Short mmCIF file of C-alpha atoms and ligand atoms in Angstrom, two decimals:
data_model
loop_
_atom_site.label_atom_id
_atom_site.label_comp_id
_atom_site.label_asym_id
_atom_site.label_seq_id
_atom_site.Cartn_x
_atom_site.Cartn_y
_atom_site.Cartn_z
CA MET A 234 -96.56 55.48 -5.12
CA SER A 235 -93.09 55.40 -4.49
CA LEU A 236 -91.55 58.60 -3.09
CA LEU A 237 -87.87 57.80 -2.74
CA SER A 238 -86.88 55.25 -5.39
CA VAL A 239 -82.95 54.79 -5.33
CA THR A 240 -82.11 52.26 -7.99
CA GLY A 241 -78.25 50.50 -8.98
CA LEU A 242 -76.30 53.07 -7.19
CA GLU A 243 -72.93 53.78 -6.85
CA ALA A 244 -70.26 56.39 -5.66
CA ALA A 245 -67.10 56.59 -5.11
CA TYR A 246 -64.51 59.32 -2.78
CA GLY A 247 -62.05 60.04 -5.06
CA ALA A 248 -60.76 57.25 -6.76
CA ALA A 249 -62.27 54.78 -3.74
CA PRO A 250 -65.27 53.42 -4.48
CA ALA A 251 -68.11 53.15 -1.52
CA LEU A 252 -71.19 52.27 -3.27
CA PHE A 253 -71.40 49.22 -5.72
CA GLY A 254 -75.28 49.33 -6.51
CA VAL A 255 -77.68 50.31 -4.04
CA ASP A 256 -81.55 49.88 -4.56
CA LEU A 257 -83.71 51.34 -2.23
CA ASP A 258 -87.51 51.96 -2.30
CA ILE A 259 -89.73 53.80 0.07
CA ALA A 260 -93.61 54.68 -0.29
CA ALA A 261 -95.09 57.93 1.09
CA GLY A 262 -95.64 57.13 4.88
CA GLU A 263 -93.53 54.12 4.97
CA VAL A 264 -90.55 53.59 7.46
CA VAL A 265 -87.91 51.45 5.72
CA THR A 266 -84.27 51.12 7.66
CA LEU A 267 -80.56 50.76 6.28
CA LEU A 268 -78.60 47.73 8.05
CA GLY A 269 -74.86 46.94 7.50
CA ARG A 270 -72.11 46.99 9.61
CA ASN A 271 -70.02 50.09 10.22
CA GLY A 272 -68.59 50.66 6.51
CA MET A 273 -70.66 49.08 4.74
CA GLY A 274 -72.15 51.81 3.01
CA LYS A 275 -75.14 53.17 4.67
CA THR A 276 -73.82 57.04 5.50
CA THR A 277 -72.52 57.07 1.69
CA THR A 278 -76.17 56.12 0.63
CA VAL A 279 -77.53 59.07 2.35
CA ARG A 280 -74.93 61.45 1.65
CA THR A 281 -75.45 60.04 -2.38
CA ILE A 282 -79.50 60.60 -2.22
CA MET A 283 -78.76 64.31 -0.73
CA GLY A 284 -76.52 65.31 -3.60
CA LEU A 285 -73.48 65.57 -1.11
CA VAL A 286 -71.45 62.43 -2.46
CA ALA A 287 -71.55 61.98 -6.12
CA SER A 288 -73.17 59.07 -7.75
CA THR A 289 -71.22 57.18 -10.99
CA ALA A 290 -73.89 55.18 -12.02
CA GLY A 291 -77.30 54.34 -11.00
CA ARG A 292 -80.74 57.10 -10.40
CA VAL A 293 -82.35 58.30 -7.44
CA THR A 294 -85.44 59.42 -7.86
CA PHE A 295 -87.51 61.48 -5.41
CA ARG A 296 -91.56 61.82 -5.91
CA GLY A 297 -91.26 60.45 -9.56
CA LYS A 298 -88.22 63.59 -10.50
CA ASP A 299 -84.80 62.40 -11.47
CA VAL A 300 -83.02 64.12 -8.77
CA THR A 301 -79.71 62.11 -9.13
CA ASN A 302 -76.52 64.77 -8.54
CA ALA A 303 -78.55 67.57 -8.04
CA PRO A 304 -77.97 69.85 -5.98
CA PRO A 305 -77.89 69.15 -1.80
CA TYR A 306 -80.57 72.57 -1.74
CA GLU A 307 -82.49 71.75 -4.58
CA ILE A 308 -82.94 67.89 -3.08
CA ALA A 309 -83.91 69.56 0.35
CA ARG A 310 -86.23 71.92 -0.98
CA LEU A 311 -88.29 69.05 -3.20
CA GLY A 312 -89.27 67.47 0.35
CA ILE A 313 -85.57 65.34 1.78
CA GLY A 314 -84.94 66.24 5.39
CA LEU A 315 -81.69 65.33 6.75
CA VAL A 316 -81.02 64.64 10.63
CA PRO A 317 -77.01 63.97 9.67
CA GLU A 318 -74.57 62.02 11.46
CA GLY A 319 -73.23 64.36 14.76
CA ARG A 320 -76.34 66.14 14.40
CA GLN A 321 -74.64 68.98 12.94
CA ILE A 322 -76.69 72.14 14.22
CA PHE A 323 -75.40 75.61 14.52
CA PRO A 324 -73.76 75.99 17.72
CA THR A 325 -73.51 80.29 18.04
CA LEU A 326 -77.53 79.88 17.56
CA SER A 327 -79.92 79.82 19.60
CA VAL A 328 -82.28 76.67 19.36
CA GLU A 329 -85.01 78.87 18.48
CA GLU A 330 -82.58 80.53 15.52
CA ASN A 331 -81.42 76.75 14.61
CA LEU A 332 -85.02 75.77 14.28
CA ILE A 333 -85.98 79.12 11.88
CA ALA A 334 -82.79 78.82 9.51
CA THR A 335 -84.13 76.50 7.36
CA ALA A 336 -87.71 76.28 7.46
CA THR A 337 -90.27 75.72 4.92
CA ARG A 338 -93.72 76.37 4.69
CA ARG A 339 -94.36 73.75 1.82
CA PRO A 340 -96.69 70.89 3.11
CA GLY A 341 -94.44 67.78 3.72
CA GLY A 342 -95.28 64.10 4.74
CA ARG A 343 -98.52 64.97 7.39
CA GLY A 344 -99.96 67.61 5.42
CA THR A 345 -99.74 70.12 7.82
CA PRO A 346 -96.84 71.98 7.77
CA TRP A 347 -94.83 71.96 11.23
CA THR A 348 -94.59 75.86 12.84
CA LEU A 349 -92.28 76.48 16.32
CA ASP A 350 -95.25 76.12 18.22
CA GLU A 351 -96.21 72.57 16.77
CA VAL A 352 -92.08 71.32 16.95
CA TYR A 353 -92.12 73.35 20.68
CA ARG A 354 -95.34 71.15 21.74
CA PHE A 355 -94.13 67.83 19.80
CA LEU A 356 -90.30 67.82 21.64
CA PRO A 357 -90.84 70.07 24.64
CA ARG A 358 -87.29 69.99 25.37
CA LEU A 359 -87.40 72.04 23.06
CA ALA A 360 -89.31 74.69 24.16
CA ASP A 361 -87.76 75.22 28.22
CA ARG A 362 -84.12 75.30 25.94
CA LYS A 363 -85.39 78.22 23.22
CA ARG A 364 -83.13 81.15 24.41
CA ASN A 365 -80.44 78.67 25.05
CA LEU A 366 -77.14 78.49 22.64
CA GLY A 367 -77.00 75.36 20.71
CA ALA A 368 -73.29 74.94 21.99
CA GLN A 369 -74.97 74.68 25.48
CA LEU A 370 -77.26 72.29 24.41
CA SER A 371 -76.79 68.28 26.09
CA GLY A 372 -76.21 65.78 23.33
CA GLY A 373 -80.01 64.36 23.91
CA GLU A 374 -81.31 68.37 23.45
CA GLN A 375 -78.53 68.90 20.45
CA GLN A 376 -80.26 65.47 18.30
CA MET A 377 -83.44 66.45 19.04
CA LEU A 378 -83.04 69.95 18.04
CA ALA A 379 -81.26 68.24 14.64
CA ILE A 380 -85.00 66.59 14.50
CA GLY A 381 -87.06 69.59 14.82
CA ARG A 382 -84.58 71.63 12.47
CA ALA A 383 -85.62 68.81 10.48
CA LEU A 384 -88.98 68.98 10.79
CA MET A 385 -89.46 72.70 10.55
CA THR A 386 -88.32 71.49 6.30
CA ASN A 387 -91.61 69.79 6.08
CA PRO A 388 -90.00 66.57 4.76
CA SER A 389 -91.92 64.09 2.58
CA LEU A 390 -88.93 61.47 3.46
CA LEU A 391 -87.11 62.28 6.54
CA ILE A 392 -83.53 60.97 7.23
CA LEU A 393 -82.49 60.00 10.15
CA ASP A 394 -78.31 58.60 10.61
CA GLU A 395 -77.66 57.55 13.39
CA ALA A 396 -79.84 59.33 15.75
CA THR A 397 -79.17 57.83 19.21
CA GLU A 398 -75.47 57.52 19.15
CA GLY A 399 -73.83 58.09 22.17
CA LEU A 400 -77.29 59.03 23.92
CA ALA A 401 -78.38 57.76 27.35
CA PRO A 402 -81.01 54.95 27.57
CA LEU A 403 -83.96 57.47 28.61
CA ILE A 404 -83.53 60.12 25.57
CA ARG A 405 -82.90 57.09 22.83
CA ALA A 406 -86.79 55.56 23.86
CA GLU A 407 -87.70 59.34 23.87
CA ILE A 408 -86.80 59.44 20.44
CA TRP A 409 -87.48 56.22 19.15
CA GLU A 410 -91.27 57.18 20.95
CA ARG A 411 -91.34 61.05 18.57
CA LEU A 412 -90.34 58.82 15.75
CA ALA A 413 -93.76 55.98 16.35
CA ALA A 414 -95.42 59.63 16.61
CA LEU A 415 -94.57 60.89 13.43
CA LYS A 416 -94.92 57.74 11.59
CA ALA A 417 -98.23 57.70 12.85
CA GLU A 418 -98.75 60.83 11.23
CA GLY A 419 -98.35 59.99 8.13
CA GLN A 420 -93.68 60.59 8.36
CA GLY A 421 -92.04 59.08 5.34
CA ILE A 422 -89.12 57.70 7.42
CA LEU A 423 -85.31 56.10 6.32
CA LEU A 424 -83.53 55.13 9.23
CA ILE A 425 -79.53 54.00 10.20
CA ASP A 426 -79.34 53.07 13.47
CA LYS A 427 -77.71 50.24 15.81
CA ASN A 428 -80.87 49.64 17.88
CA ILE A 429 -82.30 46.24 15.35
CA ASP A 430 -84.37 45.47 18.18
CA ALA A 431 -86.05 49.70 18.24
CA MET A 432 -85.77 49.10 14.30
CA LEU A 433 -87.69 46.18 13.89
CA ALA A 434 -90.35 47.80 16.25
CA LEU A 435 -91.05 50.79 14.43
CA ALA A 436 -90.13 50.30 10.76
CA ASP A 437 -92.07 48.36 8.05
CA ARG A 438 -89.08 47.52 5.63
CA HIS A 439 -85.45 46.58 5.76
CA VAL A 440 -82.40 46.82 3.44
CA MET A 441 -79.31 45.32 4.11
CA LEU A 442 -76.10 46.74 3.19
CA SER A 443 -72.91 44.73 2.52
CA ASN A 444 -69.45 46.29 1.30
CA GLY A 445 -71.70 48.95 -0.88
CA ARG A 446 -74.51 46.78 -1.97
CA ALA A 447 -78.25 45.88 -1.32
CA VAL A 448 -78.13 42.62 -0.25
CA TRP A 449 -81.61 41.58 1.06
CA THR A 450 -84.44 43.28 1.71
CA GLY A 451 -87.77 42.81 3.48
CA THR A 452 -90.29 43.07 5.81
CA SER A 453 -89.69 43.47 10.06
CA ALA A 454 -91.69 40.25 10.34
CA GLY A 455 -89.28 38.45 7.66
CA LEU A 456 -86.13 39.94 9.18
CA ALA A 457 -87.41 38.74 12.74
CA GLU A 458 -88.18 35.67 11.41
CA ASP A 459 -84.65 34.84 9.63
CA ARG A 460 -82.15 36.40 12.62
CA SER A 461 -79.61 34.77 10.39
CA VAL A 462 -79.69 37.30 8.09
CA ILE A 463 -78.59 39.74 11.14
CA ASP A 464 -76.04 37.23 11.96
CA ARG A 465 -74.99 37.36 8.26
CA TYR A 466 -74.31 40.71 8.10
CA LEU A 467 -74.59 42.23 11.55
CA HIS A 468 -73.29 39.74 14.26
CA LEU A 469 -75.36 41.27 16.78
CA GLY A 470 -77.34 38.17 17.18
CA GLY A 471 -80.18 40.46 18.31
CA THR A 472 -78.89 42.30 21.34
CA THR A 473 -78.91 45.70 21.35
CA GLU A 474 -76.18 48.13 21.50
P1 LIG O 126 -70.51 53.68 9.78
O1 LIG O 126 -71.55 53.05 10.47
O2 LIG O 126 -69.40 53.29 10.53
O3 LIG O 126 -70.39 55.25 9.69
P2 LIG O 126 -71.29 52.96 7.06
O4 LIG O 126 -72.29 51.71 6.58
O5 LIG O 126 -72.39 54.36 6.99
O6 LIG O 126 -69.92 53.21 8.34
P3 LIG O 126 -69.44 54.80 5.56
O7 LIG O 126 -69.51 55.72 6.26
O8 LIG O 126 -70.72 54.88 4.19
O9 LIG O 126 -70.22 53.39 6.53
O10 LIG O 126 -69.14 54.33 3.91
C1 LIG O 126 -68.39 53.51 3.61
C2 LIG O 126 -67.25 53.30 2.58
O11 LIG O 126 -67.04 54.30 2.34
C3 LIG O 126 -66.04 52.63 3.60
O12 LIG O 126 -65.53 51.88 3.30
C4 LIG O 126 -65.48 53.86 4.06
O13 LIG O 126 -64.29 53.91 4.77
C5 LIG O 126 -65.64 54.83 2.65
N1 LIG O 126 -65.61 56.75 3.58
C6 LIG O 126 -66.80 56.83 4.48
N2 LIG O 126 -66.48 58.54 4.21
C7 LIG O 126 -65.24 58.73 3.32
C8 LIG O 126 -64.55 59.76 3.03
N3 LIG O 126 -65.25 61.10 3.65
N4 LIG O 126 -63.43 59.38 2.34
C9 LIG O 126 -63.00 58.71 1.58
N5 LIG O 126 -63.94 57.37 2.16
C10 LIG O 126 -64.83 57.24 2.67
#
């Protein structure tokens, strides 16, 4: 069954259109990426799915329910957990307070609800820092906290927007490894990142955006075979950031 279904999604910032028709499907437990160069509409797609940007046309369905232009809190409550670009953790709350601030007990993508203890076991760096304020954490720790905070909402779909951006290689590797562990537990994930090789290794499918439109979709195997799609739409040539 489709977990998230986005069809013909259009959105604008004031009078300036940004999305011109995005189609995207994620099944339960599937890992899908949104690819595309800077400014092509990846973050806008995520923000429109979450109800943070108003859509002007198209439809977003989550777990069979039409959530097009529903308020963000309702979408979060239905089971989409966002790890936003720039992390946006609460700087003046402790790690533990950040984790419990938005927690819910609803069963999510992996069946068993997350608890504080489980999040600490899953992300041990947070256990070491639980009494520290958000602002006192390193960038990598803040990113782990943003992930832990999203998990505490027990999402059926976890969306990560540039979760490894600006981090040192070691902590990036740790995040990719944690995401693989979540996938193994059946967590549905929508991912935006610049590390194409890590995404090919982790994800089931990919959706390429160009100028606010979904222009290509396919599996990791399909993308690995047809690197011209990467050259044409990303100009990365398979390099990692
Ligand atoms: P990046 O990797 O740079 O975040 P992206 O693919 O996520 O890129 P978006 O941030 O979604 O792209 O941007 C899509 C388009 O919308 C761009 O033309 C961008 O300039 C525009 N845009 C994004 N945010 C705003 C905003 N707050 N106000 C006006 N225009 C915006």
